[in-house]
XYZ file of C-alpha atoms in Angstrom:
422
model
C 100.170 71.851 120.246
C 99.320 75.038 118.419
C 96.135 74.897 116.304
C 96.508 74.613 112.566
C 95.974 77.718 110.502
C 92.556 77.855 108.874
C 92.483 76.950 105.172
C 93.557 79.842 102.984
C 95.237 81.828 105.748
C 98.610 83.394 104.966
C 101.528 81.562 106.610
C 103.260 84.855 107.444
C 100.152 86.848 108.342
C 100.981 89.317 111.109
C 104.678 89.519 110.209
C 105.953 92.987 109.264
C 109.118 93.394 107.216
C 111.003 96.659 106.778
C 113.046 96.657 103.569
C 116.029 98.925 102.909
C 116.570 97.489 99.470
C 117.705 98.161 95.937
C 117.960 96.223 92.684
C 117.164 92.469 92.871
C 118.647 90.417 95.740
C 116.873 91.958 98.744
C 113.693 92.744 96.752
C 113.527 89.079 95.712
C 113.876 88.082 99.366
C 111.098 90.385 100.543
C 108.843 89.524 97.618
C 109.105 85.877 98.636
C 108.038 86.866 102.161
C 105.179 88.986 100.784
C 104.029 86.048 98.648
C 103.504 84.122 101.885
C 101.521 86.914 103.496
C 104.053 89.128 105.255
C 103.518 92.869 105.196
C 106.539 94.394 103.456
C 107.222 98.117 103.841
C 109.785 99.230 101.288
C 111.737 102.306 102.387
C 112.851 104.393 99.406
C 114.567 107.737 98.979
C 112.056 110.431 97.998
C 114.107 111.324 94.903
C 114.084 108.393 92.504
C 113.576 105.604 95.022
C 114.952 102.152 94.264
C 117.249 102.711 91.280
C 115.841 99.571 89.647
C 112.678 101.613 88.996
C 114.603 103.310 86.196
C 116.466 100.481 84.465
C 114.074 100.672 81.504
C 110.472 101.627 80.725
C 109.153 98.630 78.796
C 106.309 97.708 81.194
C 103.764 100.448 80.561
C 106.521 102.957 81.232
C 107.931 100.990 84.181
C 111.076 98.894 84.543
C 110.822 95.138 83.993
C 113.180 94.280 86.859
C 111.236 96.435 89.299
C 107.748 95.132 88.575
C 109.098 91.559 88.677
C 110.414 91.632 92.250
C 108.316 94.298 93.979
C 104.723 93.140 93.876
C 102.817 92.914 97.135
C 104.755 95.676 98.912
C 104.055 99.109 100.328
C 106.363 102.047 99.631
C 107.287 104.823 102.009
C 109.439 107.642 100.606
C 111.798 108.590 103.423
C 115.112 110.456 103.519
C 117.212 108.497 105.993
C 119.968 111.108 105.919
C 117.767 113.412 107.968
C 117.279 113.113 111.706
C 113.508 113.112 111.307
C 113.653 110.435 108.623
C 115.851 108.193 110.716
C 113.523 108.683 113.682
C 110.585 107.516 111.574
C 112.564 104.449 110.512
C 113.189 103.557 114.149
C 109.504 103.953 114.924
C 108.796 101.487 112.142
C 111.466 99.080 113.378
C 110.011 99.152 116.882
C 106.864 97.557 115.436
C 108.547 95.263 112.931
C 109.545 91.616 112.968
C 112.178 91.658 110.222
C 114.643 94.116 108.694
C 116.119 93.278 105.287
C 118.838 95.443 103.747
C 121.269 95.325 100.827
C 122.722 98.820 100.850
C 126.284 99.710 99.869
C 129.086 98.415 102.119
C 129.055 100.225 105.458
C 125.788 102.074 104.813
C 123.760 100.423 107.572
C 126.509 101.073 110.118
C 126.641 104.732 109.111
C 122.897 104.889 109.698
C 123.358 103.497 113.198
C 121.915 100.133 112.187
C 124.906 97.911 112.919
C 124.134 94.398 114.170
C 125.163 95.365 117.704
C 123.018 98.507 117.704
C 119.981 96.674 116.367
C 120.355 93.798 118.829
C 120.501 96.213 121.762
C 117.601 98.375 120.651
C 115.340 95.704 119.109
C 116.136 92.345 120.741
C 113.276 90.534 118.990
C 114.110 91.807 115.492
C 115.297 89.431 112.767
C 117.894 91.529 110.924
C 119.111 90.186 107.566
C 121.875 92.069 105.750
C 122.654 91.032 102.189
C 126.040 92.106 100.853
C 128.482 91.224 98.141
C 131.370 89.445 99.828
C 130.609 89.130 103.541
C 131.305 91.395 106.489
C 135.027 90.704 106.609
C 137.763 89.492 104.310
C 139.803 91.305 101.641
C 136.813 92.012 99.362
C 134.252 93.043 101.988
C 134.560 96.713 101.013
C 133.749 96.200 97.335
C 130.483 96.902 95.616
C 129.041 93.737 94.174
C 126.638 93.396 91.287
C 125.346 90.144 89.880
C 127.837 89.934 86.989
C 130.805 90.948 89.145
C 130.096 88.261 91.724
C 129.479 85.598 89.084
C 132.845 86.421 87.536
C 134.634 86.428 90.908
C 133.095 83.101 91.972
C 133.915 81.301 88.728
C 130.368 81.018 87.411
C 131.194 82.747 84.119
C 134.122 80.370 83.619
C 131.798 77.357 83.542
C 129.167 79.047 81.361
C 129.429 79.579 77.617
C 132.027 77.732 75.571
C 135.793 77.306 75.568
C 137.413 80.704 75.181
C 134.061 82.483 75.303
C 132.862 82.684 78.900
C 129.356 83.969 79.492
C 127.108 85.247 82.224
C 123.971 83.131 82.732
C 120.996 85.102 81.456
C 118.969 85.353 84.684
C 120.612 87.229 87.584
C 121.321 83.990 89.398
C 123.545 85.525 92.095
C 120.869 88.031 93.060
C 117.961 85.593 92.896
C 119.532 82.670 94.722
C 120.928 84.946 97.424
C 117.515 86.541 97.915
C 115.855 83.144 98.235
C 118.512 81.838 100.644
C 117.958 84.999 102.688
C 114.206 84.391 102.791
C 114.813 80.796 103.901
C 117.104 81.968 106.706
C 114.532 84.555 107.820
C 111.852 81.877 107.988
C 114.198 79.830 110.171
C 114.813 82.864 112.361
C 111.118 83.539 112.797
C 110.468 79.919 113.689
C 113.315 79.843 116.191
C 112.271 83.153 117.674
C 108.638 82.219 118.171
C 108.920 78.494 118.895
C 112.443 78.037 120.190
C 114.212 74.721 120.333
C 111.645 73.114 122.627
C 108.611 71.220 121.435
C 106.260 73.609 123.200
C 105.602 76.938 121.459
C 106.842 79.948 123.364
C 104.581 82.917 124.063
C 104.423 85.448 121.243
C 104.944 88.474 123.475
C 108.002 90.638 122.820
C 109.746 89.692 126.071
C 109.758 86.025 125.117
C 111.193 86.551 121.636
C 114.824 86.433 120.656
C 115.802 88.059 117.401
C 118.719 87.203 115.162
C 121.562 88.939 113.381
C 121.833 87.374 109.938
C 124.086 88.017 106.988
C 124.389 86.481 103.550
C 126.660 87.394 100.677
C 126.223 86.966 96.955
C 129.745 85.539 96.748
C 129.092 82.818 99.322
C 125.862 81.884 97.562
C 127.610 81.603 94.214
C 130.422 79.563 95.779
C 127.715 77.187 97.008
C 126.154 77.047 93.531
C 129.610 76.150 92.190
C 129.781 73.125 94.492
C 130.110 70.499 91.754
C 132.689 72.450 89.758
C 134.778 73.305 92.830
C 134.699 69.718 94.056
C 135.761 68.464 90.630
C 138.569 71.006 90.297
C 139.914 70.236 93.774
C 140.046 66.470 93.281
C 140.762 66.231 89.551
C 143.220 69.094 89.514
C 141.767 70.614 86.318
C 139.141 73.149 85.341
C 136.394 71.636 83.225
C 135.807 73.165 79.821
C 132.377 74.848 79.471
C 130.223 73.197 76.837
C 127.453 75.695 76.112
C 124.147 73.805 76.132
C 125.776 70.609 77.312
C 127.286 69.426 80.562
C 130.833 68.307 81.333
C 129.411 65.924 83.932
C 127.314 63.636 81.725
C 127.018 62.546 78.082
C 125.181 62.539 75.819
C 123.466 65.680 77.024
C 122.880 68.607 74.704
C 120.958 70.504 72.046
C 120.446 69.203 68.530
C 118.853 70.845 65.429
C 115.770 69.110 64.038
C 114.598 68.613 60.455
C 111.881 71.275 60.799
C 114.133 74.054 62.076
C 113.674 73.659 65.816
C 116.153 72.569 68.475
C 115.574 69.585 70.738
C 117.450 69.019 73.972
C 118.142 65.380 74.849
C 119.792 64.097 77.972
C 120.814 60.917 79.760
C 121.912 60.674 83.384
C 122.736 56.981 83.767
C 123.828 53.916 81.822
C 120.325 52.459 81.436
C 119.052 55.651 79.852
C 122.004 55.640 77.473
C 121.184 52.132 76.358
C 117.586 53.137 75.600
C 118.671 56.296 73.777
C 121.117 54.380 71.602
C 118.892 51.415 70.766
C 115.321 52.776 70.831
C 115.711 56.429 69.900
C 118.618 56.839 67.478
C 118.514 53.128 66.564
C 122.244 52.574 66.891
C 122.684 49.253 68.726
C 126.332 49.330 67.691
C 126.842 52.366 69.902
C 125.034 50.683 72.769
C 127.348 47.667 72.455
C 130.552 49.699 72.154
C 132.601 49.247 75.336
C 133.913 52.797 75.034
C 130.430 54.107 75.820
C 129.439 51.603 78.495
C 129.977 54.037 81.379
C 129.384 57.754 81.758
C 133.096 58.473 82.097
C 133.673 56.723 78.781
C 130.850 58.614 77.119
C 132.109 61.979 78.327
C 135.571 61.111 77.002
C 134.071 60.356 73.567
C 131.359 62.990 73.615
C 132.062 64.281 70.098
C 131.418 60.930 68.428
C 128.106 60.492 70.253
C 126.996 64.029 69.460
C 127.764 63.454 65.777
C 125.521 60.385 65.697
C 122.662 62.037 67.593
C 122.914 65.203 65.496
C 122.626 63.177 62.292
C 119.544 61.336 63.560
C 117.789 64.493 64.801
C 118.461 66.255 61.496
C 116.272 63.636 59.781
C 113.280 64.002 62.105
C 110.861 66.738 63.103
C 110.714 67.992 66.676
C 107.320 66.452 67.459
C 108.424 63.034 66.256
C 111.683 63.183 68.220
C 109.884 64.091 71.402
C 107.273 61.362 70.871
C 109.953 58.707 70.420
C 112.002 60.005 73.350
C 108.979 60.101 75.657
C 108.069 56.543 74.709
C 111.603 55.442 75.519
C 111.658 57.296 78.834
C 114.395 59.689 77.693
C 114.430 63.243 79.021
C 113.824 65.817 76.329
C 112.779 69.431 75.886
C 112.187 72.019 73.232
C 114.578 74.954 73.144
C 112.344 78.011 73.616
C 112.933 81.736 73.451
C 111.440 83.965 76.180
C 108.702 85.148 73.823
C 107.659 81.520 73.316
C 107.591 80.780 77.038
C 105.006 83.546 77.508
C 102.401 81.315 75.855
C 103.815 78.012 77.083
C 100.972 75.501 77.519
C 102.496 74.226 80.763
C 101.922 77.673 82.245
C 98.617 78.371 80.511
C 96.848 75.094 81.270
C 97.916 75.125 84.923
C 96.749 78.696 85.455
C 100.164 79.996 86.477
C 99.522 83.570 85.324
C 97.714 86.156 87.436
C 96.954 89.817 86.858
C 98.514 92.287 89.267
C 98.097 96.027 89.567
C 100.864 98.526 88.934
C 100.820 102.334 88.992
C 100.509 102.292 85.190
C 97.839 99.596 84.961
C 97.404 95.822 85.300
C 100.018 93.390 83.984
C 100.375 89.579 83.968
C 102.592 88.069 86.666
C 103.567 84.485 87.439
C 102.503 82.854 90.668
C 105.373 82.030 93.047
C 106.786 78.551 92.343
C 105.756 76.866 95.595
C 102.222 75.458 95.490
C 100.719 75.237 98.972
C 97.412 73.388 99.291
C 94.649 75.661 100.558
C 96.653 78.872 100.099
C 96.332 81.404 97.285
C 99.218 83.904 97.201
C 97.978 87.500 97.531
C 99.728 88.796 94.378
C 99.484 92.368 95.628
C 100.177 95.473 93.556
C 103.523 96.992 92.622
C 103.717 100.254 94.591
C 104.366 103.682 93.186
C 107.233 105.511 94.864
C 105.986 106.604 98.279
C 102.409 105.556 97.552
C 101.843 104.405 101.133
C 103.830 107.082 102.940
C 100.914 108.934 104.494
C 99.064 105.785 105.535
C 102.139 104.263 107.166
C 102.928 107.488 109.006
C 99.377 107.733 110.279
C 99.691 104.208 111.683
C 102.652 105.251 113.847
C 100.780 108.266 115.171
C 101.684 111.124 112.833
C 98.958 113.716 112.319
C 98.095 115.298 108.987
C 99.861 118.473 110.131
C 103.025 116.574 111.020
C 102.943 114.730 107.720
C 102.598 118.035 105.893
C 105.607 119.453 107.733
C 107.670 116.369 106.928
C 106.772 116.739 103.267
C 107.501 120.478 103.259
C 110.989 119.804 104.656
C 111.613 116.992 102.118
C 111.942 114.330 104.808
C 109.238 112.347 103.031
C 107.889 112.174 99.511
C 105.192 110.256 97.739
C 101.545 110.840 97.110
C 99.582 113.305 99.177
C 96.720 111.631 101.031
C 93.873 113.782 102.275
C 92.089 111.112 104.268
C 94.597 110.996 107.124
C 92.992 112.438 110.248
C 94.377 115.006 112.570
């Protein structure tokens, strides 16, 4: 049996990830790996880099999307359309454990990085390609952005209200796909290094078997639509979106309070409904009404229940409603805007904020959601474009003279480092 890692050690220490990534999906994947201690080397074009760097400039002159999903990485500015740049990439891949990419359809193949080529040249490499619609099928050639995939997969049709479909605020296609990709990579690393047997396999390159992996935003969103697709298939109808409610259960929704706030109340079973009706809104007549005895009955008569709950909430302040609901064991929440979540006591009192470095100065950043006993996520800096180019090149044997020549011929970009030896 392999010894346990010492307390505080990074679960993915010693794992190197090469990232050919843009926007959110692949960067979210590699940030998750970096949060668990992997070394992530982000390969960016010398001119502009990841286009998400330039979405806006609200974070000390930097883009909010970029600083969110790119902490803890190194950046090498490398033109992969040059022979020398592609050669450097292969030198990096020869030392890497994982390749993550989400380039435009066909881009990796044009670079000579098809699954077959990678498997032949780097048999121990875990290669994860994130795309929009999968490697085959009638839509495989299309570019896919978060909104486009959500629309194609039906997500927008079940969000918003009747006649007014909406995109969920967070980029859920990008984020969930990135996290599924990270999960698959973890599986691939485990299988590669441990195999199917109970005894760990040696960690030398000859004993490792890599993996060709692919994940599409469309397939991830189809999975997220599991309930709605199952319902539509067996009921033969599309459910009507209900804004801040749910077609699956009732009562379940948002209600204005007497002091100008909005409370969200929800029940998920018949016992909770009985407590909500009798103890919270004090309507035993509703609890006794046979029309509302089951969830299917309550969803069929949702409007009448919402009218009663709305009237009760309008007579009470938010704090009082939440106190009564908590006492009755009824799920409840306050409707918050993003600016209010920034100072949310559930984040503040649990120490969920950390300070991370960026090229423009320190900023607050949330810890990753998973809490692992004995492990503190590194929360590394957000890299400037090409900030680590010289250091990374020196690690693969480039001299200061060679680095200078690569920069003079625009193969590389980034900051000039004088400490690299000859």
